[in-house]
XYZ file of C-alpha atoms in Angstrom:
323
model
C 70.310 -20.673 -157.161
C 68.588 -22.564 -159.967
C 65.577 -24.646 -159.006
C 65.250 -28.000 -160.658
C 62.031 -29.301 -162.170
C 60.117 -31.500 -159.801
C 61.471 -29.799 -156.678
C 58.021 -28.922 -155.362
C 56.838 -32.518 -155.497
C 59.897 -33.630 -153.527
C 59.225 -30.966 -150.887
C 55.650 -32.168 -150.646
C 56.867 -35.731 -150.139
C 59.212 -34.529 -147.365
C 56.407 -32.605 -145.730
C 54.239 -35.716 -145.796
C 57.086 -37.690 -144.233
C 57.423 -35.108 -141.454
C 53.666 -35.081 -140.856
C 53.698 -38.860 -140.382
C 56.943 -39.317 -138.454
C 57.759 -36.192 -136.461
C 55.164 -35.916 -133.696
C 55.331 -35.658 -129.958
C 53.941 -38.305 -127.579
C 50.493 -36.739 -127.668
C 50.333 -36.982 -131.446
C 50.346 -33.238 -132.123
C 52.473 -32.150 -135.075
C 55.734 -30.356 -134.412
C 56.355 -29.807 -138.128
C 57.185 -26.128 -137.718
C 60.075 -26.957 -135.388
C 61.356 -29.681 -137.716
C 61.451 -27.258 -140.628
C 64.126 -25.180 -138.870
C 66.398 -27.531 -140.788
C 65.007 -28.548 -144.149
C 67.196 -30.972 -146.153
C 65.663 -30.028 -149.489
C 65.950 -26.273 -148.933
C 69.562 -26.534 -147.728
C 70.821 -29.029 -150.352
C 68.470 -28.976 -153.320
C 68.573 -31.886 -155.749
C 66.461 -34.296 -157.684
C 66.332 -37.499 -155.682
C 64.164 -40.595 -155.561
C 63.971 -40.929 -151.764
C 64.719 -38.912 -148.636
C 65.062 -40.162 -145.051
C 65.517 -37.523 -142.357
C 66.176 -38.267 -138.672
C 66.613 -35.523 -136.101
C 67.070 -34.838 -132.398
C 67.676 -31.802 -130.214
C 69.408 -31.502 -126.843
C 69.313 -27.961 -125.472
C 71.906 -25.974 -127.411
C 72.695 -28.781 -129.861
C 70.662 -30.199 -132.727
C 71.554 -33.088 -135.054
C 69.999 -34.104 -138.369
C 70.951 -37.119 -140.464
C 69.776 -37.006 -144.065
C 69.994 -39.996 -146.426
C 69.061 -39.669 -150.099
C 69.116 -41.932 -153.138
C 68.883 -41.154 -156.824
C 70.804 -37.932 -156.281
C 71.489 -35.533 -159.096
C 73.403 -32.286 -158.905
C 73.072 -30.699 -155.441
C 72.600 -26.942 -155.005
C 73.933 -26.049 -151.547
C 72.840 -22.992 -149.584
C 73.270 -22.911 -145.822
C 73.235 -19.691 -143.811
C 74.381 -20.561 -140.311
C 72.733 -18.836 -137.349
C 74.706 -20.954 -134.880
C 77.897 -22.946 -135.405
C 77.261 -25.690 -137.970
C 79.139 -28.880 -138.844
C 78.336 -31.070 -141.849
C 79.911 -34.527 -141.878
C 79.842 -36.485 -145.121
C 78.786 -39.978 -144.035
C 78.273 -41.682 -147.381
C 78.886 -40.820 -151.040
C 81.592 -38.772 -152.736
C 81.229 -35.265 -154.177
C 83.496 -35.404 -157.230
C 83.071 -32.005 -158.874
C 81.555 -28.687 -157.898
C 82.033 -25.125 -156.718
C 82.090 -23.683 -153.195
C 81.486 -20.121 -152.020
C 81.986 -18.991 -148.419
C 80.397 -15.660 -147.523
C 80.249 -14.815 -151.231
C 83.912 -15.636 -151.903
C 84.845 -18.576 -154.078
C 87.136 -21.136 -152.414
C 89.060 -24.038 -153.912
C 86.948 -27.131 -154.477
C 88.388 -30.526 -153.590
C 86.529 -33.869 -153.900
C 84.785 -34.677 -150.624
C 85.073 -38.261 -149.412
C 83.174 -39.811 -146.481
C 84.650 -38.274 -143.329
C 85.045 -34.841 -144.896
C 83.674 -31.977 -142.760
C 82.327 -28.519 -143.513
C 82.417 -26.049 -140.617
C 80.415 -22.827 -140.631
C 80.793 -20.524 -137.613
C 77.784 -18.493 -136.557
C 76.852 -15.851 -139.102
C 78.604 -17.434 -142.086
C 77.159 -18.803 -145.306
C 78.048 -21.647 -147.676
C 76.729 -21.782 -151.216
C 77.651 -23.801 -154.263
C 76.930 -27.040 -156.044
C 78.378 -30.521 -156.325
C 77.896 -33.742 -158.255
C 78.968 -37.253 -157.368
C 77.599 -40.566 -156.177
C 73.886 -41.255 -156.612
C 73.508 -42.294 -152.958
C 74.552 -39.990 -150.159
C 74.159 -39.308 -146.457
C 75.340 -36.507 -144.220
C 75.098 -35.387 -140.620
C 74.269 -31.754 -139.850
C 75.042 -30.599 -136.303
C 74.106 -27.080 -135.236
C 75.293 -25.524 -131.966
C 73.839 -22.300 -130.603
C 76.204 -19.354 -130.912
C 76.223 -18.674 -127.156
C 77.023 -22.297 -126.269
C 80.774 -21.588 -126.069
C 80.216 -18.944 -123.398
C 78.196 -21.333 -121.243
C 80.837 -24.028 -121.780
C 83.522 -21.561 -120.579
C 85.289 -21.584 -123.964
C 87.031 -18.276 -124.817
C 85.547 -17.756 -128.282
C 85.613 -14.140 -129.429
C 83.822 -12.505 -132.354
C 85.241 -13.539 -135.740
C 87.731 -15.912 -134.083
C 86.378 -19.024 -135.790
C 86.791 -19.356 -139.535
C 84.715 -21.405 -141.988
C 86.360 -24.452 -143.567
C 85.157 -26.636 -146.458
C 86.594 -30.128 -146.891
C 88.196 -30.357 -143.444
C 89.772 -33.683 -142.432
C 90.336 -33.898 -138.695
C 90.124 -37.213 -136.835
C 89.039 -35.697 -133.517
C 86.246 -33.661 -135.129
C 85.050 -36.614 -137.188
C 84.938 -38.861 -134.113
C 82.991 -36.272 -132.081
C 80.435 -35.905 -134.875
C 80.090 -39.671 -135.204
C 79.421 -39.923 -131.462
C 76.695 -37.312 -131.739
C 75.194 -39.330 -134.599
C 75.239 -42.410 -132.368
C 73.345 -40.534 -129.641
C 70.730 -39.543 -132.192
C 70.035 -43.241 -132.684
C 70.317 -44.120 -128.966
C 68.242 -41.330 -127.361
C 68.361 -42.045 -123.632
C 68.543 -39.909 -120.462
C 72.313 -39.590 -120.778
C 72.254 -38.270 -124.339
C 72.102 -34.532 -123.458
C 75.272 -34.765 -121.330
C 77.081 -36.888 -123.913
C 76.130 -34.622 -126.815
C 77.009 -31.357 -125.096
C 80.381 -32.839 -124.137
C 81.070 -33.667 -127.788
C 79.859 -30.210 -128.843
C 82.349 -28.578 -126.466
C 85.131 -30.699 -127.977
C 84.089 -29.669 -131.480
C 84.241 -25.958 -130.685
C 87.484 -26.317 -128.708
C 89.172 -28.196 -131.566
C 88.076 -25.572 -134.102
C 89.457 -22.901 -131.777
C 92.785 -24.734 -131.731
C 92.812 -25.019 -135.506
C 92.138 -21.298 -135.789
C 94.848 -20.491 -133.229
C 92.474 -19.030 -130.651
C 94.230 -18.754 -127.295
C 97.456 -20.246 -128.633
C 100.646 -18.231 -128.801
C 102.546 -18.353 -132.075
C 106.178 -17.325 -131.841
C 106.661 -14.219 -133.970
C 103.516 -15.040 -135.902
C 104.954 -18.300 -137.276
C 103.647 -21.846 -137.105
C 103.619 -23.754 -133.845
C 105.976 -26.737 -133.713
C 103.031 -29.166 -133.766
C 101.518 -27.558 -136.873
C 104.876 -27.386 -138.624
C 105.453 -31.079 -137.988
C 101.971 -31.851 -139.222
C 102.265 -29.993 -142.521
C 105.741 -31.332 -143.274
C 104.495 -34.881 -142.710
C 101.541 -34.120 -144.978
C 103.837 -32.870 -147.736
C 106.214 -35.815 -147.368
C 103.314 -38.245 -147.750
C 102.254 -36.685 -151.054
C 105.419 -36.698 -153.189
C 103.838 -38.462 -156.164
C 100.671 -36.337 -155.946
C 101.829 -32.991 -154.517
C 99.151 -31.120 -152.527
C 98.175 -27.595 -153.449
C 99.011 -24.764 -151.075
C 95.299 -24.507 -150.257
C 95.253 -28.181 -149.227
C 98.363 -27.766 -147.066
C 96.939 -24.678 -145.371
C 93.616 -26.455 -144.792
C 95.455 -29.301 -143.044
C 96.094 -26.972 -140.079
C 93.013 -24.786 -140.478
C 94.662 -21.652 -141.906
C 93.934 -19.559 -144.942
C 96.381 -19.894 -147.826
C 97.704 -16.367 -147.272
C 98.150 -16.831 -143.502
C 99.872 -20.180 -144.037
C 102.388 -18.792 -146.537
C 103.355 -15.966 -144.182
C 103.508 -18.149 -141.065
C 105.484 -20.897 -142.814
C 108.118 -18.438 -144.021
C 108.449 -17.004 -140.507
C 108.754 -20.478 -138.986
C 111.257 -21.976 -141.451
C 113.026 -19.072 -143.126
C 111.975 -20.325 -146.565
C 108.858 -20.318 -148.670
C 106.602 -23.350 -148.915
C 107.675 -23.748 -152.561
C 111.348 -23.807 -151.573
C 110.667 -26.271 -148.771
C 108.735 -28.667 -151.015
C 111.464 -28.463 -153.677
C 114.103 -29.349 -151.060
C 112.015 -32.310 -149.833
C 111.724 -33.602 -153.389
C 115.461 -33.365 -153.980
C 116.166 -35.128 -150.678
C 113.744 -37.886 -151.641
C 115.394 -38.196 -155.064
C 118.853 -38.415 -153.472
C 117.681 -41.258 -151.222
C 116.196 -43.169 -154.156
C 119.318 -42.698 -156.283
C 121.429 -44.034 -153.432
C 119.316 -46.989 -152.388
C 117.436 -48.207 -155.494
C 117.998 -49.074 -159.149
C 114.994 -47.048 -160.301
C 115.528 -45.130 -163.560
C 115.414 -41.339 -163.559
C 111.931 -41.315 -165.126
C 110.484 -43.383 -162.262
C 112.224 -41.269 -159.613
C 110.936 -38.087 -161.256
C 107.358 -39.402 -161.076
C 107.753 -40.660 -157.484
C 109.053 -37.299 -156.306
C 106.329 -35.262 -158.001
C 108.335 -33.600 -160.762
C 106.366 -32.572 -163.839
C 108.688 -34.393 -166.228
C 112.072 -36.187 -166.326
C 113.674 -33.103 -167.898
C 112.299 -30.893 -165.089
C 113.713 -33.357 -162.578
C 117.155 -33.329 -164.222
C 117.344 -29.524 -164.320
C 116.159 -29.106 -160.707
C 118.453 -31.838 -159.412
C 121.520 -30.453 -161.170
C 120.758 -26.953 -159.890
C 120.478 -28.213 -156.300
C 123.270 -30.825 -156.237
C 125.650 -29.686 -158.942
C 125.458 -32.786 -161.155
C 122.657 -34.663 -162.940
C 120.806 -37.590 -161.296
C 122.623 -40.431 -163.094
C 126.011 -38.767 -162.628
C 125.242 -38.437 -158.909
C 124.413 -42.127 -158.672
C 127.635 -43.076 -160.469
C 129.774 -40.846 -158.230
C 128.031 -42.065 -155.064
C 128.639 -45.700 -155.918
C 132.193 -45.383 -157.211
């Protein structure tokens, strides 16, 4: 990874901040412990200010990092335990992501987006976006699942970049709230949320859940079809659809075919035609508008696909339907 000019001075500023702010009640420095998570080393960037808050409760540790004047970020996190990164503020608009040395599709990361790294995995890459940003990093010891009686097996959990999951986001936000609160109940509250985080990732990875003949579960099938139906005008990529239920692109394609008897491409094409039929029946929209609404590349593409599926062109269908 390329180091940017001025990086050393920023690290020195962070170290000074830690020296001043991170001490125990007796005043002795616990800097070495704080540096187990170093915001500059993990996400390197030129920035004008850094604020870092942290807390630890047994098997769980949380760090909130806020930075302003951000430039391009160079990301490099090797996860010893299970790690979650929640984007709290700022959007990453462009970049590249590599998981365990393999490049994965990059999608813009909005606030609420989550990166999950199971124990032993690594995330590298870079991103650029808003000049002000904040994120929450939660690390959970690898053996926590065993003590929480969760049936996690080796290699069962898979890394995910750009995850959107309401339950996971809420659990991370609650941990962030405990970091600010810090009372005698915080350890119990945080470990409860940590157990939910691991359990939900297990569900998303299909751990302990039977899949009929290797296909998608009914809940996941309903979820992805709803996701596709909501994105007619801006069709999702296969990687985005697979990520919606926590599967790899290859696994999703195979499981979807087994569950529905058709490929994802065929299914999406059928949804588009059904949507177009409904619009032709119930609206006065021209063919060009319907083509755009249903996600076709062009009006001519729409006409050819519609005629192939229905037997007549869009306007001829409307005329016949209304005659």
